[in-house]
mmCIF file of C-alpha atoms in Angstrom:
data_model
loop_
_atom_site.group_PDB
_atom_site.id
_atom_site.type_symbol
_atom_site.label_atom_id
_atom_site.label_comp_id
_atom_site.label_asym_id
_atom_site.label_seq_id
_atom_site.Cartn_x
_atom_site.Cartn_y
_atom_site.Cartn_z
ATOM 1 C CA MET A 1 38.281 -2.851 24.510
ATOM 2 C CA THR A 2 40.269 0.180 23.790
ATOM 3 C CA PHE A 3 41.751 -1.152 20.352
ATOM 4 C CA PHE A 4 38.343 -2.329 19.085
ATOM 5 C CA GLY A 5 36.732 1.190 20.545
ATOM 6 C CA ASN A 6 39.428 3.012 18.726
ATOM 7 C CA LEU A 7 38.871 1.412 15.766
ATOM 8 C CA ALA A 8 35.337 1.516 15.685
ATOM 9 C CA LEU A 9 35.800 5.632 16.570
ATOM 10 C CA LEU A 10 38.190 5.647 13.487
ATOM 11 C CA LEU A 11 35.592 4.066 11.574
ATOM 12 C CA ALA A 12 33.099 7.143 12.773
ATOM 13 C CA LEU A 13 36.100 9.437 11.952
ATOM 14 C CA ILE A 14 36.384 8.780 8.558
ATOM 15 C CA GLY A 15 32.455 8.979 8.076
ATOM 16 C CA TYR A 16 32.650 12.150 9.737
ATOM 17 C CA PHE A 17 35.506 13.710 7.261
ATOM 18 C CA SER A 18 33.193 12.127 4.410
ATOM 19 C CA LEU A 19 30.232 14.090 5.563
ATOM 20 C CA ALA A 20 32.179 17.157 6.214
ATOM 21 C CA THR A 21 33.824 16.963 2.897
ATOM 22 C CA MET A 22 30.005 16.767 1.352
ATOM 23 C CA ALA A 23 28.532 19.549 3.529
ATOM 24 C CA GLY A 24 27.022 22.559 2.282
ATOM 25 C CA LYS A 25 27.409 21.288 -1.468
ATOM 26 C CA PRO A 26 24.234 21.358 -3.663
ATOM 27 C CA THR A 27 22.760 17.869 -4.697
ATOM 28 C CA PRO A 28 23.839 17.438 -8.444
ATOM 29 C CA GLY A 29 20.908 16.391 -10.678
ATOM 30 C CA GLY A 30 20.403 13.010 -12.716
ATOM 31 C CA ASP A 31 22.989 10.234 -12.118
ATOM 32 C CA ALA A 32 25.295 12.382 -10.234
ATOM 33 C CA GLY A 33 22.571 12.948 -7.658
ATOM 34 C CA VAL A 34 21.977 9.290 -6.669
ATOM 35 C CA GLY A 35 25.525 8.794 -6.344
ATOM 36 C CA HIS A 36 25.618 11.593 -4.148
ATOM 37 C CA ALA A 37 22.925 10.575 -1.945
ATOM 38 C CA PHE A 38 24.255 7.033 -1.349
ATOM 39 C CA ALA A 39 28.023 8.680 -0.940
ATOM 40 C CA LEU A 40 26.054 10.539 2.200
ATOM 41 C CA LEU A 41 24.222 7.514 3.023
ATOM 42 C CA PHE A 42 27.504 5.530 3.477
ATOM 43 C CA ALA A 43 29.227 8.438 5.294
ATOM 44 C CA TYR A 44 26.425 8.407 7.740
ATOM 45 C CA ALA A 45 26.252 4.597 8.079
ATOM 46 C CA ALA A 46 30.201 4.595 9.163
ATOM 47 C CA VAL A 47 29.522 7.195 11.554
ATOM 48 C CA ALA A 48 26.352 5.202 12.956
ATOM 49 C CA VAL A 49 28.030 2.331 13.197
ATOM 50 C CA GLY A 50 31.477 3.566 15.068
ATOM 51 C CA ILE A 51 29.208 5.093 17.691
ATOM 52 C CA THR A 52 27.166 2.605 18.106
ATOM 53 C CA ILE A 53 30.258 -0.152 18.422
ATOM 54 C CA ALA A 54 31.974 2.499 20.878
ATOM 55 C CA THR A 55 29.066 2.964 22.751
ATOM 56 C CA ALA A 56 28.090 -0.925 23.573
ATOM 57 C CA LEU A 57 31.842 -1.249 24.272
ATOM 58 C CA VAL A 58 32.162 1.265 27.021
ATOM 59 C CA PHE A 59 28.541 0.560 28.171
ATOM 60 C CA TRP A 60 29.763 -3.106 28.620
ATOM 61 C CA LYS A 61 32.695 -2.265 30.409
ATOM 62 C CA GLY A 62 30.785 0.022 32.869
ATOM 63 C CA GLY A 63 32.156 3.070 31.391
ATOM 64 C CA LEU A 64 28.755 4.558 31.589
ATOM 65 C CA GLY A 65 27.997 3.851 35.030
ATOM 66 C CA TRP A 66 28.331 7.630 36.284
ATOM 67 C CA ILE A 67 25.090 8.625 34.411
ATOM 68 C CA SER A 68 23.014 6.958 37.019
ATOM 69 C CA GLU A 69 23.359 4.603 40.003
ATOM 70 C CA LYS A 70 20.127 2.932 39.376
ATOM 71 C CA PRO A 71 20.439 0.443 36.352
ATOM 72 C CA SER A 72 16.992 0.600 34.819
ATOM 73 C CA LEU A 73 17.461 4.497 34.713
ATOM 74 C CA ARG A 74 21.210 4.471 33.205
ATOM 75 C CA ASN A 75 19.826 1.881 30.814
ATOM 76 C CA ALA A 76 16.864 3.974 29.664
ATOM 77 C CA LEU A 77 18.836 7.044 29.359
ATOM 78 C CA VAL A 78 21.948 5.158 27.310
ATOM 79 C CA VAL A 79 19.103 3.828 24.856
ATOM 80 C CA LEU A 80 17.398 7.295 24.837
ATOM 81 C CA GLY A 81 20.720 8.900 24.306
ATOM 82 C CA TRP A 82 22.287 6.661 21.367
ATOM 83 C CA THR A 83 18.561 7.166 19.631
ATOM 84 C CA SER A 84 18.752 10.856 19.309
ATOM 85 C CA VAL A 85 22.229 10.790 18.307
ATOM 86 C CA MET A 86 21.642 8.305 15.561
ATOM 87 C CA VAL A 87 18.468 9.997 14.408
ATOM 88 C CA PHE A 88 19.756 13.935 14.844
ATOM 89 C CA SER A 89 23.136 12.322 12.972
ATOM 90 C CA PHE A 90 20.933 11.098 9.999
ATOM 91 C CA PHE A 91 19.149 14.440 9.417
ATOM 92 C CA ALA A 92 22.256 16.120 9.950
ATOM 93 C CA ALA A 93 24.419 13.827 6.933
ATOM 94 C CA MET A 94 21.191 14.573 4.671
ATOM 95 C CA ASN A 95 20.796 18.159 5.282
ATOM 96 C CA GLY A 96 21.494 19.440 1.943
ATOM 97 C CA ASP A 97 18.365 20.872 0.310
ATOM 98 C CA GLY A 98 15.022 22.523 1.430
ATOM 99 C CA GLY A 99 13.161 19.054 2.373
ATOM 100 C CA ALA A 100 15.694 18.836 5.662
ATOM 101 C CA PRO A 101 13.486 19.488 8.809
ATOM 102 C CA TRP A 102 13.186 22.964 10.161
ATOM 103 C CA ILE A 103 15.509 22.728 12.962
ATOM 104 C CA MET A 104 18.199 21.191 10.626
ATOM 105 C CA ARG A 105 17.529 24.099 8.305
ATOM 106 C CA PHE A 106 17.841 26.409 11.173
ATOM 107 C CA PHE A 107 21.129 25.098 12.043
ATOM 108 C CA GLY A 108 22.755 25.383 8.743
ATOM 109 C CA LYS A 109 23.864 23.023 6.301
ATOM 110 C CA TYR A 110 27.165 22.386 7.680
ATOM 111 C CA VAL A 111 25.422 21.388 11.342
ATOM 112 C CA ALA A 112 27.224 17.960 10.590
ATOM 113 C CA VAL A 113 30.695 19.762 10.576
ATOM 114 C CA TRP A 114 30.361 21.247 14.297
ATOM 115 C CA ALA A 115 27.907 19.000 16.003
ATOM 116 C CA LEU A 116 29.703 15.397 15.546
ATOM 117 C CA PRO A 117 33.131 16.191 16.498
ATOM 118 C CA PRO A 118 32.304 16.968 20.598
ATOM 119 C CA LEU A 119 30.879 13.522 20.350
ATOM 120 C CA LEU A 120 33.601 11.512 19.034
ATOM 121 C CA ALA A 121 35.955 13.395 20.704
ATOM 122 C CA VAL A 122 34.098 12.267 24.232
ATOM 123 C CA GLY A 123 34.222 8.922 22.604
ATOM 124 C CA PHE A 124 37.955 8.646 22.576
ATOM 125 C CA VAL A 125 38.152 9.810 26.009
ATOM 126 C CA LEU A 126 35.480 6.911 27.075
ATOM 127 C CA VAL A 127 37.653 4.109 25.234
ATOM 128 C CA ASN A 128 40.552 5.401 26.477
ATOM 129 C CA PRO A 129 41.346 5.426 30.285
ATOM 130 C CA TRP A 130 44.479 6.823 30.339
ATOM 131 C CA LEU A 131 42.795 10.282 28.732
ATOM 132 C CA GLN A 132 40.099 10.382 31.643
ATOM 133 C CA SER A 133 43.307 10.631 33.763
ATOM 134 C CA VAL A 134 44.628 13.711 31.824
ATOM 135 C CA ILE A 135 41.124 15.484 31.295
ATOM 136 C CA PRO A 136 38.827 16.131 34.371
ATOM 137 C CA ASN A 137 35.920 14.088 34.415
ATOM 138 C CA VAL A 138 33.289 17.196 34.922
ATOM 139 C CA ILE A 139 34.882 18.547 31.488
ATOM 140 C CA TRP A 140 34.016 15.583 29.096
ATOM 141 C CA GLN A 141 30.972 14.088 31.062
ATOM 142 C CA TRP A 142 29.301 17.819 30.553
ATOM 143 C CA VAL A 143 30.302 17.668 26.908
ATOM 144 C CA LEU A 144 28.810 14.545 26.419
ATOM 145 C CA LYS A 145 25.412 15.678 28.397
ATOM 146 C CA GLY A 146 25.566 18.915 26.445
ATOM 147 C CA THR A 147 25.553 17.138 23.101
ATOM 148 C CA VAL A 148 23.194 14.531 23.694
ATOM 149 C CA VAL A 149 20.852 16.999 25.183
ATOM 150 C CA PHE A 150 21.281 18.947 22.048
ATOM 151 C CA CYS A 151 20.703 16.111 19.940
ATOM 152 C CA ALA A 152 17.589 15.046 22.123
ATOM 153 C CA ILE A 153 15.779 18.538 21.690
ATOM 154 C CA SER A 154 16.461 18.687 18.046
ATOM 155 C CA CYS A 155 14.824 15.096 17.494
ATOM 156 C CA LEU A 156 11.816 16.528 19.773
ATOM 157 C CA ALA A 157 11.511 19.621 17.459
ATOM 158 C CA ILE A 158 11.587 17.203 14.446
ATOM 159 C CA ILE A 159 9.007 15.089 16.006
ATOM 160 C CA GLY A 160 7.229 18.348 16.547
ATOM 161 C CA GLU A 161 7.222 19.748 13.008
ATOM 162 C CA TRP A 162 6.261 16.188 11.660
ATOM 163 C CA LEU A 163 3.085 16.065 14.085
ATOM 164 C CA ALA A 164 2.110 19.656 13.441
ATOM 165 C CA ASN A 165 2.739 18.827 9.598
ATOM 166 C CA ILE A 166 0.071 16.020 9.391
ATOM 167 C CA PRO A 167 -3.056 18.653 9.350
ATOM 168 C CA VAL A 168 -1.592 20.933 7.093
ATOM 169 C CA GLU A 169 -0.429 18.134 4.538
ATOM 170 C CA ALA A 170 -3.860 16.441 4.962
ATOM 171 C CA ALA A 171 -5.514 20.003 4.138
ATOM 172 C CA GLN A 172 -3.407 20.254 1.296
ATOM 173 C CA ARG A 173 -4.198 17.064 0.153
ATOM 174 C CA ALA A 174 -7.875 17.521 0.231
ATOM 175 C CA GLU A 175 -7.561 20.944 -1.556
ATOM 176 C CA ALA A 176 -5.535 19.405 -4.060
ATOM 177 C CA ALA A 177 -7.857 16.561 -4.866
ATOM 178 C CA THR A 178 -10.833 19.128 -4.846
ATOM 179 C CA ASN A 179 -9.063 21.258 -7.511
ATOM 180 C CA GLU A 180 -8.672 17.903 -9.487
ATOM 181 C CA GLU A 181 -12.281 17.197 -9.242
ATOM 182 C CA VAL A 182 -13.242 20.819 -10.282
ATOM 183 C CA GLN A 183 -10.668 20.851 -12.988
ATOM 184 C CA ARG A 184 -11.921 17.317 -14.093
ATOM 185 C CA LYS A 185 -15.657 18.333 -13.830
ATOM 186 C CA GLN A 186 -15.060 21.478 -16.057
ATOM 187 C CA GLN A 187 -13.359 19.404 -18.513
ATOM 188 C CA PHE A 188 -16.323 16.998 -18.943
ATOM 189 C CA LEU A 189 -18.606 19.687 -19.224
ATOM 190 C CA LYS A 190 -16.961 21.271 -21.905
ATOM 191 C CA GLU A 191 -16.713 18.242 -23.816
ATOM 192 C CA ILE A 192 -20.518 17.897 -23.634
ATOM 193 C CA GLU A 193 -20.939 21.281 -24.293
ATOM 194 C CA ASN A 194 -18.730 20.965 -27.536
ATOM 195 C CA THR A 195 -20.638 17.639 -28.351
ATOM 196 C CA ASP A 196 -22.660 17.489 -31.782
ATOM 197 C CA ALA A 197 -25.959 16.293 -30.895
ATOM 198 C CA GLN A 198 -26.807 15.170 -33.952
ATOM 199 C CA THR A 199 -23.875 12.562 -34.549
ATOM 200 C CA SER A 200 -21.526 12.236 -31.574
ATOM 201 C CA LEU A 201 -24.075 11.429 -28.663
ATOM 202 C CA VAL A 202 -22.338 8.000 -28.363
ATOM 203 C CA THR A 203 -19.201 9.712 -26.998
ATOM 204 C CA ILE A 204 -20.920 11.361 -24.061
ATOM 205 C CA LEU A 205 -22.984 8.169 -22.804
ATOM 206 C CA VAL A 206 -20.230 7.514 -20.304
ATOM 207 C CA PHE A 207 -21.302 11.033 -18.534
ATOM 208 C CA THR A 208 -24.548 9.405 -17.846
ATOM 209 C CA ASN A 209 -24.341 6.690 -15.231
ATOM 210 C CA LYS A 210 -25.288 6.897 -11.625
ATOM 211 C CA TYR A 211 -21.466 7.386 -10.296
ATOM 212 C CA GLN A 212 -21.368 10.408 -12.226
ATOM 213 C CA ASP A 213 -21.324 14.088 -10.572
ATOM 214 C CA THR A 214 -24.974 15.351 -10.913
ATOM 215 C CA GLU A 215 -24.273 18.410 -12.429
ATOM 216 C CA VAL A 216 -22.396 16.541 -15.237
ATOM 217 C CA ARG A 217 -24.828 13.879 -15.618
ATOM 218 C CA ASN A 218 -27.550 16.254 -16.140
ATOM 219 C CA ALA A 219 -25.798 17.846 -18.713
ATOM 220 C CA ALA A 220 -25.045 14.985 -20.493
ATOM 221 C CA LEU A 221 -28.872 14.049 -20.525
ATOM 222 C CA ALA A 222 -29.929 17.393 -21.485
ATOM 223 C CA LYS A 223 -27.594 17.118 -24.622
ATOM 224 C CA ILE A 224 -28.692 13.650 -25.605
ATOM 225 C CA LYS A 225 -32.414 14.789 -25.195
ATOM 226 C CA SER A 226 -31.682 18.004 -27.551
ATOM 227 C CA ASN A 227 -31.632 15.641 -30.357
ATOM 228 C CA PRO A 228 -35.068 14.831 -31.164
ATOM 229 C CA GLN A 229 -34.327 11.293 -32.341
ATOM 230 C CA TRP A 230 -31.990 10.618 -29.590
ATOM 231 C CA GLN A 231 -34.056 7.605 -28.790
ATOM 232 C CA GLN A 232 -33.428 6.243 -32.469
ATOM 233 C CA TYR A 233 -29.727 7.039 -32.078
ATOM 234 C CA LEU A 234 -29.443 4.818 -29.377
ATOM 235 C CA VAL A 235 -31.103 2.068 -30.825
ATOM 236 C CA SER A 236 -29.131 2.365 -34.169
ATOM 237 C CA ARG A 237 -25.577 2.005 -31.890
ATOM 238 C CA LEU A 238 -26.588 -0.896 -29.979
ATOM 239 C CA GLU A 239 -25.809 -2.910 -33.254
ATOM 240 C CA THR A 240 -21.855 -1.485 -33.490
ATOM 241 C CA PRO A 241 -19.198 -1.618 -31.156
ATOM 242 C CA TRP A 242 -20.514 1.255 -29.198
ATOM 243 C CA ALA A 243 -23.107 -1.211 -27.797
ATOM 244 C CA GLY A 244 -21.698 -1.224 -24.690
ATOM 245 C CA GLU A 245 -21.980 2.567 -23.942
ATOM 246 C CA VAL A 246 -25.348 2.004 -24.666
ATOM 247 C CA PHE A 247 -26.150 -0.551 -22.386
ATOM 248 C CA ALA A 248 -24.392 1.653 -19.774
ATOM 249 C CA PHE A 249 -26.816 4.466 -20.433
ATOM 250 C CA LEU A 250 -29.816 2.182 -20.176
ATOM 251 C CA ALA A 251 -29.021 0.474 -16.944
ATOM 252 C CA ASP A 252 -29.145 3.851 -15.328
ATOM 253 C CA ASN A 253 -31.630 6.069 -17.263
ATOM 254 C CA ASP A 254 -35.229 5.413 -18.893
ATOM 255 C CA VAL A 255 -36.526 5.770 -21.983
ATOM 256 C CA PRO A 256 -39.744 7.301 -23.086
ATOM 257 C CA ASP A 257 -40.585 4.567 -25.558
ATOM 258 C CA LYS A 258 -39.286 0.981 -24.696
ATOM 259 C CA SER A 259 -40.606 -0.591 -27.577
ATOM 260 C CA LEU A 260 -38.163 0.745 -29.655
ATOM 261 C CA PHE A 261 -35.419 -1.088 -27.970
ATOM 262 C CA PHE A 262 -36.657 -4.478 -27.236
ATOM 263 C CA ARG A 263 -35.251 -6.441 -30.479
ATOM 264 C CA SER A 264 -32.219 -3.839 -30.633
ATOM 265 C CA ILE A 265 -31.176 -5.071 -27.039
ATOM 266 C CA GLU A 266 -30.971 -8.706 -27.986
ATOM 267 C CA LYS A 267 -29.022 -7.627 -31.502
ATOM 268 C CA GLY A 268 -27.054 -5.366 -28.818
ATOM 269 C CA ILE A 269 -26.093 -8.720 -26.128
ATOM 270 C CA LEU A 270 -24.905 -10.384 -29.149
ATOM 271 C CA GLU A 271 -22.889 -7.532 -30.267
ATOM 272 C CA MET A 272 -20.950 -7.603 -26.549
ATOM 273 C CA ALA A 273 -20.546 -11.033 -26.855
ATOM 274 C CA LYS A 274 -18.329 -10.489 -29.959
ATOM 275 C CA GLN A 275 -16.477 -8.216 -27.850
ATOM 276 C CA PHE A 276 -16.226 -10.468 -24.804
ATOM 277 C CA GLU A 277 -14.799 -13.167 -27.272
ATOM 278 C CA ASP A 278 -12.855 -10.515 -28.894
ATOM 279 C CA GLY A 279 -11.388 -9.374 -25.631
ATOM 280 C CA MET A 280 -10.763 -13.119 -24.385
ATOM 281 C CA ARG A 281 -8.793 -13.878 -27.307
ATOM 282 C CA ARG A 282 -6.771 -10.554 -26.974
ATOM 283 C CA THR A 283 -6.110 -9.924 -23.457
ATOM 284 C CA HIS A 284 -2.834 -10.974 -22.218
ATOM 285 C CA THR A 285 -3.142 -10.775 -18.460
ATOM 286 C CA PHE A 286 -6.854 -11.154 -16.977
ATOM 287 C CA TYR A 287 -8.173 -9.832 -13.930
ATOM 288 C CA ASP A 288 -11.194 -10.381 -11.453
ATOM 289 C CA GLY A 289 -13.411 -7.336 -12.734
ATOM 290 C CA GLN A 290 -12.870 -8.172 -16.208
ATOM 291 C CA PHE A 291 -15.947 -7.724 -17.970
ATOM 292 C CA TYR A 292 -18.046 -7.271 -14.732
ATOM 293 C CA SER A 293 -19.340 -3.435 -15.721
ATOM 294 C CA GLU A 294 -20.422 -4.481 -18.865
ATOM 295 C CA THR A 295 -21.976 -7.812 -17.785
ATOM 296 C CA GLU A 296 -24.016 -5.687 -15.163
ATOM 297 C CA ASP A 297 -25.202 -2.926 -17.456
ATOM 298 C CA VAL A 298 -26.567 -5.829 -19.677
ATOM 299 C CA LEU A 299 -28.292 -7.502 -17.072
ATOM 300 C CA GLU A 300 -29.611 -4.357 -15.483
ATOM 301 C CA THR A 301 -31.076 -3.157 -18.820
ATOM 302 C CA ILE A 302 -32.726 -6.383 -19.365
ATOM 303 C CA ALA A 303 -34.479 -6.250 -15.951
ATOM 304 C CA LYS A 304 -35.814 -2.751 -16.515
ATOM 305 C CA PHE A 305 -37.100 -4.044 -20.129
ATOM 306 C CA GLU A 306 -38.815 -7.262 -18.865
ATOM 307 C CA GLY A 307 -42.382 -7.622 -20.188
ATOM 308 C CA SER A 308 -41.360 -7.492 -23.576
ATOM 309 C CA GLU A 309 -42.080 -10.870 -26.220
ATOM 310 C CA ILE A 310 -38.498 -11.149 -26.649
ATOM 311 C CA ASN A 311 -36.477 -13.886 -25.050
ATOM 312 C CA TYR A 312 -33.039 -13.011 -23.909
ATOM 313 C CA VAL A 313 -31.594 -16.074 -22.488
ATOM 314 C CA PRO A 314 -30.446 -17.261 -25.736
ATOM 315 C CA ALA A 315 -28.527 -14.181 -26.440
ATOM 316 C CA VAL A 316 -27.320 -14.147 -22.616
ATOM 317 C CA ARG A 317 -26.181 -17.701 -23.134
ATOM 318 C CA LYS A 318 -23.830 -16.781 -26.189
ATOM 319 C CA LEU A 319 -22.413 -13.724 -23.974
ATOM 320 C CA ARG A 320 -21.669 -16.483 -21.232
ATOM 321 C CA ALA A 321 -20.256 -19.018 -23.904
ATOM 322 C CA ALA A 322 -18.077 -15.995 -25.023
ATOM 323 C CA LEU A 323 -16.013 -16.332 -21.778
ATOM 324 C CA ASP A 324 -15.618 -19.736 -22.119
ATOM 325 C CA THR A 325 -13.307 -19.006 -25.345
ATOM 326 C CA PRO A 326 -10.241 -21.297 -25.289
ATOM 327 C CA LEU A 327 -6.936 -19.622 -24.165
ATOM 328 C CA GLU A 328 -3.597 -19.892 -25.378
ATOM 329 C CA SER A 329 -0.483 -20.747 -23.029
ATOM 330 C CA TYR A 330 0.479 -17.265 -22.768
ATOM 331 C CA GLN A 331 -2.373 -15.413 -21.103
ATOM 332 C CA ASN A 332 -2.690 -15.084 -17.789
ATOM 333 C CA ARG A 333 -6.464 -16.589 -16.476
ATOM 334 C CA ALA A 334 -7.857 -14.724 -13.763
ATOM 335 C CA ASN A 335 -11.250 -15.577 -11.698
ATOM 336 C CA LEU A 336 -13.600 -13.446 -13.332
ATOM 337 C CA ARG A 337 -16.345 -12.359 -10.973
ATOM 338 C CA CYS A 338 -18.899 -11.848 -14.179
ATOM 339 C CA ILE A 339 -18.878 -15.487 -14.987
ATOM 340 C CA PRO A 340 -21.232 -16.602 -11.663
ATOM 341 C CA VAL A 341 -23.112 -13.624 -12.111
ATOM 342 C CA LEU A 342 -24.304 -14.765 -15.280
ATOM 343 C CA ASP A 343 -24.606 -18.387 -14.303
ATOM 344 C CA LYS A 344 -27.203 -17.509 -11.820
ATOM 345 C CA TRP A 345 -28.887 -15.180 -14.136
ATOM 346 C CA LEU A 346 -29.248 -17.902 -16.873
ATOM 347 C CA LYS A 347 -30.036 -20.715 -14.007
ATOM 348 C CA LYS A 348 -32.701 -18.024 -12.749
ATOM 349 C CA HIS A 349 -34.485 -17.310 -16.252
ATOM 350 C CA ALA A 350 -33.827 -20.193 -18.544
ATOM 351 C CA HIS A 351 -37.053 -22.598 -18.853
#
């Protein structure tokens, strides 16, 4: 046991000297910073492995029997003490910047330099019985107890800081999310305000769906309706690549004169079929929800315009057929959720 115990503590000692040489030095930037971090981790690993092996050997040989006469209590204290030392050693090794726990910053950047030697010294006493006959037991036992208690209290402080920071960090995240939402909302409102109501309404149709912020949606609707010919404007865009945006508007908003849209909706669906087919040909990696929102917008629009003499089934059938466009071998397929939705609609409405 003595030989292997000393070998393990020698490994821990080498790791300690490595930590001591890097203690207090600022973390370099770039690739050098990554190398510095790995060096700290390897040095800590040497300390941790060495102390763990030495502790296991001493415990196995009964060298810690003085801790308590009760085996269960002794085992618990050894495990808790070892855990405290490992956790403390890790944070002491990584205590090189402002991200360390408060207790480590309080002790300073050189905490690993002065906190670990007493532990290593007691380790050599425990694995070398002849040293125990030279050094009074009360000295090394109280050194060990004091070091472990010191580590345990530090760990409790770290845990306490972590628990105290949970609500603080949650509040900070909530505030950041709120600020981001406010900024995004102001950006949308500014974009709506700067939109030309005569020529560029199609660019703000995305702000009119039911999921948008109420203020943003109302501002977009007001801008759109400030154009006296806004309905005719939307009708004309149904036969263009902007058809998807128009369908998104029609799905969630009413129009005064539905008759203007009856025929153009059919043309818009055919335009969407072209876009679906183009998307099927151009997409490399599909995902399940692809084309789903567009499909919902089309079907919801049709539902709102029921009662016209136009039969939209043929157009929807072409929309569905576009999703059967043959794929190339390099394209990654997916189970498109819009397909069963369209199949169900066609089954219900086909005569």
